[in-house]
Every structure is written in structure tokens, then in C-alpha cells.
Amino acid sequence: MSPATLAPAPLTDQAVEHVIALMRTTRMPHARAVVAEVLATAKAQRWDPTEVIRVLLEAEATGRNRSMLATRRKRAGFPTGKTFDVWDESLSTLPTATTSFLRTLEWVRRRENLIACGPSGTGKTLLLESLGQQAIDEGMSVSWLSLEDLGALVRRHRIDDSVNKAITRVTSVDLICIDDIGLLPVSGDAAEGFYRVVEASYEKRSLAISSNIHPSGFDELMPKTIATATVDRLLHHAHLCQTSGESVRLMQAQNGKGTRPMN
């Protein structure tokens, strides 16, 4: 490229439009959205050219990161979108030290598992979703599943013998969350799907599971052979957290905190 080609052009409306067109070509949508304002500010305040470049690239990087997080959240399929912003330590029966450790996500980086078990309404799902949301904030990928989802997946892909490929896809993330085990009857397909996910993830991915019953009772939900093989792999590198007490949802409803007052 010759020096003449690099010569600065006057900052006219046409020049700004040309910059925007180039950014569109090079796929820089976030910088493109602010370039006119940045260039006008740079001209008025006599910015150094390096500062202009820095501001535009920073806008693009920030925008891309925001879009990436939004895409990962959508792909994860979280049930409510709740995070630790709504976590109330006073309502949790888990020790504060346990919650603090889980929030470091060190166990995810070590490919260890989390099993939260206890009565309904004691914060298990909120804990899993909040941890999953935090994992995404820290650049990890997450998938949220139920046993019913896994049963449907097995049935759908058994037709063309692609179950293994489907399991590989759903486990190709950093953290797999499986919610509410023991709440509903477990079909044979769901039990198979659960085992396949646990087996495919063993020492390769982290699993976070919530259940109304302790894993030792999984043989009451599914065939004993599958339950034994599943629990054996699941517990080998697992942090077992047991919640207790009354349902927070029921308690809030009884105290009139489950709804907003009618106008």
C-alpha cells in the first residue's frame, strides 16, 4: 500500500459513511454503532489517532462479549434467568462456606460434580441456575436439562441410531445441569439418557444435579443396574450438598410474599 493510500481524508459525512461501510464489510457491528459519535468527539477534543482506534476496538470487543454471553445463556436453556443477585443466604440451609466455595467454580475447572439433594422448595434449583449463570459470566458453556429432556432425546435419536452423537453434543459444554431428579417417574429412556450423560461426562465435564432424594435412592427411580452404574460414576468426584427445612416458596406464600398486592 502506497503512502498516498494511507493519507488521511477530511472528516466529512462521506468519509464517516465510508468508515461505517468498511466496518460493515469487516463485521464490526458494535464499533460501527458508535463510530460517528466517536469520530465527532475525537475531532472536537483533538484526540490522538491511537485513542480513536482504542475506543472503537474496545466498543467492538465489549459488544462481542455481551453478544456471546447472551448467546450462551440462550443455548443453556435456563428455566428462569435467576442469578445470585436474588440469593438470600439467610434462607439457605447450606453453610456459607459451602456456598462460597461453590461460587469459586473451582470444582467446575477440576471437572468435579455437584449434587444438591433435599426437600422441594429448599433452594436447589436456584443454586444450580445461579451457578450456571455465573459460569457463563466467567466464559464457560452450560446446558440445562431434565430427565424428561434426556428421555425425549434418546427416543428421537434411537430411530436413526444417532444417540451417541446426540449425547456428545449435549455434553460438549463445561457444565451440565440436570434438575429435579425424583420429582416425576423416570421412564426407561430417561434412565438410559441419564446414564449416558453421566458416563460421557465422567472425568471430562462437570455435572450439577438437583434431586429430591439422595443418590443412594436412585435405584427406586430406575433399574438397579443402571442406577448403580450411574451413581458410581456420579459420586466418584462429587460434592454432596444436602438442603433441609420447609419450602421457601410455601413459607413466602403463607407470609403473603408470594404475590404483589392488587392495585
CSV table of C-alpha atoms in Angstrom, one decimal:
chain,number,residue,atom,x,y,z
A,1,MET,CA,0.0,0.0,0.0
A,2,SER,CA,1.5,3.4,-1.0
A,3,PRO,CA,1.8,6.4,1.3
A,4,ALA,CA,-0.8,8.2,-0.8
A,5,THR,CA,-3.3,5.5,0.0
A,6,LEU,CA,-2.7,6.0,3.7
A,7,ALA,CA,-3.1,9.8,3.6
A,8,PRO,CA,-5.8,11.0,6.0
A,9,ALA,CA,-9.1,12.1,4.4
A,10,PRO,CA,-11.1,15.1,5.7
A,11,LEU,CA,-13.6,14.1,8.3
A,12,THR,CA,-16.7,14.7,6.2
A,13,ASP,CA,-20.1,12.9,6.3
A,14,GLN,CA,-18.9,11.0,3.2
A,15,ALA,CA,-15.7,9.9,5.0
A,16,VAL,CA,-17.7,8.7,8.1
A,17,GLU,CA,-20.0,6.8,5.8
A,18,HIS,CA,-17.0,5.2,4.1
A,19,VAL,CA,-15.6,4.1,7.5
A,20,ILE,CA,-19.0,2.7,8.5
A,21,ALA,CA,-19.2,0.7,5.2
A,22,LEU,CA,-15.7,-0.7,5.8
A,23,MET,CA,-16.7,-1.8,9.3
A,24,ARG,CA,-19.8,-3.4,7.9
A,25,THR,CA,-17.6,-5.3,5.4
A,26,THR,CA,-15.2,-6.4,8.2
A,27,ARG,CA,-18.1,-7.4,10.5
A,28,MET,CA,-17.6,-4.8,13.3
A,29,PRO,CA,-21.2,-4.1,14.2
A,30,HIS,CA,-20.6,-2.8,17.7
A,31,ALA,CA,-17.9,-0.3,16.7
A,32,ARG,CA,-20.0,0.7,13.7
A,33,ALA,CA,-22.8,1.7,16.0
A,34,VAL,CA,-20.7,4.3,17.8
A,35,VAL,CA,-18.2,5.3,15.1
A,36,ALA,CA,-19.9,8.5,14.1
A,37,GLU,CA,-20.2,9.7,17.7
A,38,VAL,CA,-16.6,8.7,18.4
A,39,LEU,CA,-15.2,10.4,15.4
A,40,ALA,CA,-17.1,13.6,16.1
A,41,THR,CA,-15.9,13.6,19.7
A,42,ALA,CA,-12.3,12.9,18.6
A,43,LYS,CA,-12.4,15.8,16.2
A,44,ALA,CA,-13.8,18.2,18.8
A,45,GLN,CA,-11.4,17.1,21.5
A,46,ARG,CA,-8.4,16.6,19.2
A,47,TRP,CA,-7.8,13.0,20.2
A,48,ASP,CA,-4.7,11.2,19.3
A,49,PRO,CA,-5.4,8.7,16.5
A,50,THR,CA,-4.4,5.9,18.8
A,51,GLU,CA,-7.1,6.8,21.2
A,52,VAL,CA,-9.7,6.7,18.4
A,53,ILE,CA,-8.6,3.2,17.5
A,54,ARG,CA,-8.6,2.1,21.1
A,55,VAL,CA,-12.1,3.3,21.8
A,56,LEU,CA,-13.6,1.7,18.7
A,57,LEU,CA,-11.9,-1.6,19.3
A,58,GLU,CA,-12.9,-1.6,22.9
A,59,ALA,CA,-16.5,-0.9,21.9
A,60,GLU,CA,-16.3,-3.8,19.4
A,61,ALA,CA,-14.8,-6.2,22.0
A,62,THR,CA,-17.3,-5.3,24.7
A,63,GLY,CA,-20.2,-5.7,22.3
A,64,ARG,CA,-19.0,-9.1,21.1
A,65,ASN,CA,-18.5,-10.3,24.6
A,66,ARG,CA,-22.0,-9.1,25.5
A,67,SER,CA,-23.5,-10.9,22.5
A,68,MET,CA,-21.5,-14.1,23.2
A,69,LEU,CA,-22.9,-14.2,26.8
A,70,ALA,CA,-26.4,-13.7,25.5
A,71,THR,CA,-26.0,-16.5,23.0
A,72,ARG,CA,-24.6,-18.9,25.7
A,73,ARG,CA,-27.4,-18.1,28.0
A,74,LYS,CA,-30.0,-18.8,25.3
A,75,ARG,CA,-28.3,-22.0,24.4
A,76,ALA,CA,-28.1,-23.1,28.0
A,77,GLY,CA,-31.9,-23.0,28.4
A,78,PHE,CA,-32.1,-21.8,32.0
A,79,PRO,CA,-35.6,-22.0,33.4
A,80,THR,CA,-36.0,-18.6,35.0
A,81,GLY,CA,-32.9,-16.4,34.4
A,82,LYS,CA,-32.3,-16.0,38.1
A,83,THR,CA,-28.8,-15.4,39.4
A,84,PHE,CA,-27.1,-14.9,42.8
A,85,ASP,CA,-28.5,-11.4,42.8
A,86,VAL,CA,-31.7,-12.9,44.3
A,87,TRP,CA,-29.9,-15.4,46.5
A,88,ASP,CA,-30.7,-14.9,50.2
A,89,GLU,CA,-28.1,-16.5,52.4
A,90,SER,CA,-30.5,-16.4,55.4
A,91,LEU,CA,-33.0,-18.6,53.6
A,92,SER,CA,-30.4,-21.3,52.7
A,93,THR,CA,-29.6,-24.2,55.0
A,94,LEU,CA,-26.3,-24.7,53.3
A,95,PRO,CA,-23.3,-23.5,55.2
A,96,THR,CA,-22.0,-20.1,54.0
A,97,ALA,CA,-18.6,-21.6,53.5
A,98,THR,CA,-20.1,-24.3,51.1
A,99,THR,CA,-21.9,-21.7,49.0
A,100,SER,CA,-18.7,-19.5,48.9
A,101,PHE,CA,-16.7,-22.5,47.7
A,102,LEU,CA,-19.2,-23.4,45.0
A,103,ARG,CA,-19.2,-19.9,43.7
A,104,THR,CA,-15.5,-20.0,43.0
A,105,LEU,CA,-16.3,-22.6,40.3
A,106,GLU,CA,-13.0,-24.3,41.1
A,107,TRP,CA,-14.9,-27.6,41.1
A,108,VAL,CA,-16.0,-27.0,37.5
A,109,ARG,CA,-12.5,-26.3,36.5
A,110,ARG,CA,-11.4,-29.6,38.1
A,111,ARG,CA,-14.3,-31.4,36.3
A,112,GLU,CA,-15.9,-32.4,39.6
A,113,ASN,CA,-19.6,-32.8,40.2
A,114,LEU,CA,-22.2,-31.2,42.4
A,115,ILE,CA,-25.2,-33.0,43.8
A,116,ALA,CA,-27.8,-30.9,45.7
A,117,CYS,CA,-30.4,-33.0,47.3
A,118,GLY,CA,-33.2,-32.2,49.7
A,119,PRO,CA,-36.9,-31.4,50.0
A,120,SER,CA,-38.7,-29.4,47.4
A,121,GLY,CA,-38.5,-25.6,47.7
A,122,THR,CA,-35.2,-25.5,49.7
A,123,GLY,CA,-33.2,-23.7,47.0
A,124,LYS,CA,-31.7,-26.5,44.9
A,125,THR,CA,-32.8,-25.2,41.5
A,126,LEU,CA,-31.9,-21.6,42.4
A,127,LEU,CA,-28.5,-22.7,43.5
A,128,LEU,CA,-27.9,-24.7,40.2
A,129,GLU,CA,-29.2,-21.9,38.0
A,130,SER,CA,-27.2,-19.2,39.8
A,131,LEU,CA,-24.0,-21.2,39.5
A,132,GLY,CA,-24.7,-21.9,35.8
A,133,GLN,CA,-25.3,-18.2,35.2
A,134,GLN,CA,-22.1,-17.3,36.9
A,135,ALA,CA,-20.2,-20.0,34.9
A,136,ILE,CA,-21.4,-18.3,31.7
A,137,ASP,CA,-20.3,-14.9,33.1
A,138,GLU,CA,-16.8,-16.4,33.5
A,139,GLY,CA,-16.6,-17.6,29.9
A,140,MET,CA,-17.8,-21.2,30.4
A,141,SER,CA,-20.6,-23.0,28.5
A,142,VAL,CA,-23.5,-24.6,30.2
A,143,SER,CA,-26.5,-26.8,29.3
A,144,TRP,CA,-29.7,-27.2,31.4
A,145,LEU,CA,-31.6,-30.4,31.1
A,146,SER,CA,-34.3,-32.5,32.8
A,147,LEU,CA,-34.6,-36.3,32.8
A,148,GLU,CA,-37.7,-35.8,30.6
A,149,ASP,CA,-35.4,-33.9,28.1
A,150,LEU,CA,-33.0,-36.8,28.1
A,151,GLY,CA,-35.7,-39.4,27.6
A,152,ALA,CA,-37.1,-37.4,24.6
A,153,LEU,CA,-33.6,-37.1,23.2
A,154,VAL,CA,-33.0,-40.9,23.4
A,155,ARG,CA,-36.3,-41.7,21.7
A,156,ARG,CA,-35.8,-39.2,19.0
A,157,HIS,CA,-32.3,-40.3,18.0
A,158,ARG,CA,-32.8,-44.1,18.5
A,159,ILE,CA,-34.7,-44.1,15.2
A,160,ASP,CA,-31.6,-43.4,13.2
A,161,ASP,CA,-29.1,-44.9,15.7
A,162,SER,CA,-27.6,-41.5,16.5
A,163,VAL,CA,-28.0,-41.5,20.3
A,164,ASN,CA,-24.2,-41.4,20.9
A,165,LYS,CA,-23.8,-38.3,18.7
A,166,ALA,CA,-26.7,-36.6,20.4
A,167,ILE,CA,-25.2,-37.3,23.8
A,168,THR,CA,-21.9,-36.0,22.7
A,169,ARG,CA,-23.5,-32.7,21.6
A,170,VAL,CA,-25.3,-32.1,24.8
A,171,THR,CA,-22.2,-32.9,26.9
A,172,SER,CA,-19.8,-30.7,24.8
A,173,VAL,CA,-20.0,-28.0,27.4
A,174,ASP,CA,-18.2,-27.1,30.6
A,175,LEU,CA,-21.1,-27.6,33.0
A,176,ILE,CA,-24.2,-29.8,32.6
A,177,CYS,CA,-27.1,-29.1,34.9
A,178,ILE,CA,-29.8,-31.7,35.4
A,179,ASP,CA,-32.7,-30.5,37.6
A,180,ASP,CA,-35.4,-32.1,39.7
A,181,ILE,CA,-34.5,-35.8,39.7
A,182,GLY,CA,-37.0,-37.7,41.7
A,183,LEU,CA,-39.9,-35.3,41.2
A,184,LEU,CA,-41.6,-37.3,38.5
A,185,PRO,CA,-41.5,-41.0,37.5
A,186,VAL,CA,-38.4,-41.9,35.4
A,187,SER,CA,-39.0,-43.7,32.1
A,188,GLY,CA,-36.6,-46.3,30.7
A,189,ASP,CA,-35.5,-43.9,28.0
A,190,ALA,CA,-34.8,-41.1,30.6
A,191,ALA,CA,-32.8,-43.6,32.8
A,192,GLU,CA,-30.8,-44.6,29.8
A,193,GLY,CA,-30.2,-40.9,28.8
A,194,PHE,CA,-29.1,-40.0,32.3
A,195,TYR,CA,-26.6,-42.9,32.4
A,196,ARG,CA,-25.3,-42.0,29.0
A,197,VAL,CA,-24.7,-38.3,30.1
A,198,VAL,CA,-23.0,-39.3,33.3
A,199,GLU,CA,-20.8,-41.8,31.5
A,200,ALA,CA,-19.9,-39.4,28.7
A,201,SER,CA,-19.1,-36.7,31.2
A,202,TYR,CA,-17.1,-38.8,33.7
A,203,GLU,CA,-13.8,-37.1,34.4
A,204,LYS,CA,-14.3,-34.9,31.3
A,205,ARG,CA,-17.1,-32.5,32.2
A,206,SER,CA,-18.8,-31.2,35.4
A,207,LEU,CA,-22.3,-32.2,36.3
A,208,ALA,CA,-24.6,-30.3,38.7
A,209,ILE,CA,-27.7,-32.2,39.7
A,210,SER,CA,-30.6,-31.4,42.0
A,211,SER,CA,-32.7,-34.2,43.4
A,212,ASN,CA,-35.5,-34.6,46.0
A,213,ILE,CA,-33.8,-37.8,47.1
A,214,HIS,CA,-30.2,-38.9,47.9
A,215,PRO,CA,-28.4,-40.6,45.1
A,216,SER,CA,-28.3,-43.8,47.1
A,217,GLY,CA,-32.1,-44.0,46.5
A,218,PHE,CA,-31.9,-43.7,42.7
A,219,ASP,CA,-32.5,-47.4,42.4
A,220,GLU,CA,-36.0,-46.6,43.5
A,221,LEU,CA,-36.4,-44.5,40.4
A,222,MET,CA,-34.7,-46.6,37.7
A,223,PRO,CA,-33.5,-50.2,37.2
A,224,LYS,CA,-31.0,-51.1,39.8
A,225,THR,CA,-28.2,-52.0,37.3
A,226,ILE,CA,-28.4,-48.6,35.6
A,227,ALA,CA,-28.8,-46.8,38.9
A,228,THR,CA,-25.7,-48.4,40.4
A,229,ALA,CA,-23.5,-47.7,37.4
A,230,THR,CA,-24.8,-44.1,37.2
A,231,VAL,CA,-24.3,-43.3,40.9
A,232,ASP,CA,-20.9,-45.0,41.0
A,233,ARG,CA,-19.6,-42.5,38.3
A,234,LEU,CA,-21.6,-39.6,39.6
A,235,LEU,CA,-20.3,-39.7,43.2
A,236,HIS,CA,-16.7,-40.5,42.4
A,237,HIS,CA,-15.7,-36.8,42.1
A,238,ALA,CA,-18.7,-35.1,43.7
A,239,HIS,CA,-19.5,-32.5,46.2
A,240,LEU,CA,-22.7,-33.6,48.0
A,241,CYS,CA,-24.8,-30.8,49.4
A,242,GLN,CA,-28.0,-31.6,51.4
A,243,THR,CA,-30.6,-28.9,51.9
A,244,SER,CA,-33.3,-29.2,54.6
A,245,GLY,CA,-36.2,-27.4,56.1
A,246,GLU,CA,-39.5,-26.2,54.9
A,247,SER,CA,-40.2,-25.0,51.4
A,248,VAL,CA,-39.2,-21.3,51.0
A,249,ARG,CA,-41.9,-20.9,48.4
A,250,LEU,CA,-44.6,-22.2,50.7
A,251,MET,CA,-43.3,-20.1,53.6
A,252,GLN,CA,-43.3,-16.9,51.5
A,253,ALA,CA,-46.8,-17.7,50.3
A,254,GLN,CA,-48.0,-18.1,53.8
A,255,ASN,CA,-46.4,-14.8,54.8
A,256,GLY,CA,-48.1,-13.0,51.9
A,257,LYS,CA,-44.8,-12.6,50.0
A,258,GLY,CA,-45.7,-14.8,47.1
A,259,THR,CA,-47.7,-12.2,45.2
A,260,ARG,CA,-47.7,-8.4,44.7
A,261,PRO,CA,-50.6,-6.5,46.2
A,262,MET,CA,-53.5,-5.8,43.9
A,263,ASN,CA,-53.9,-2.1,43.0
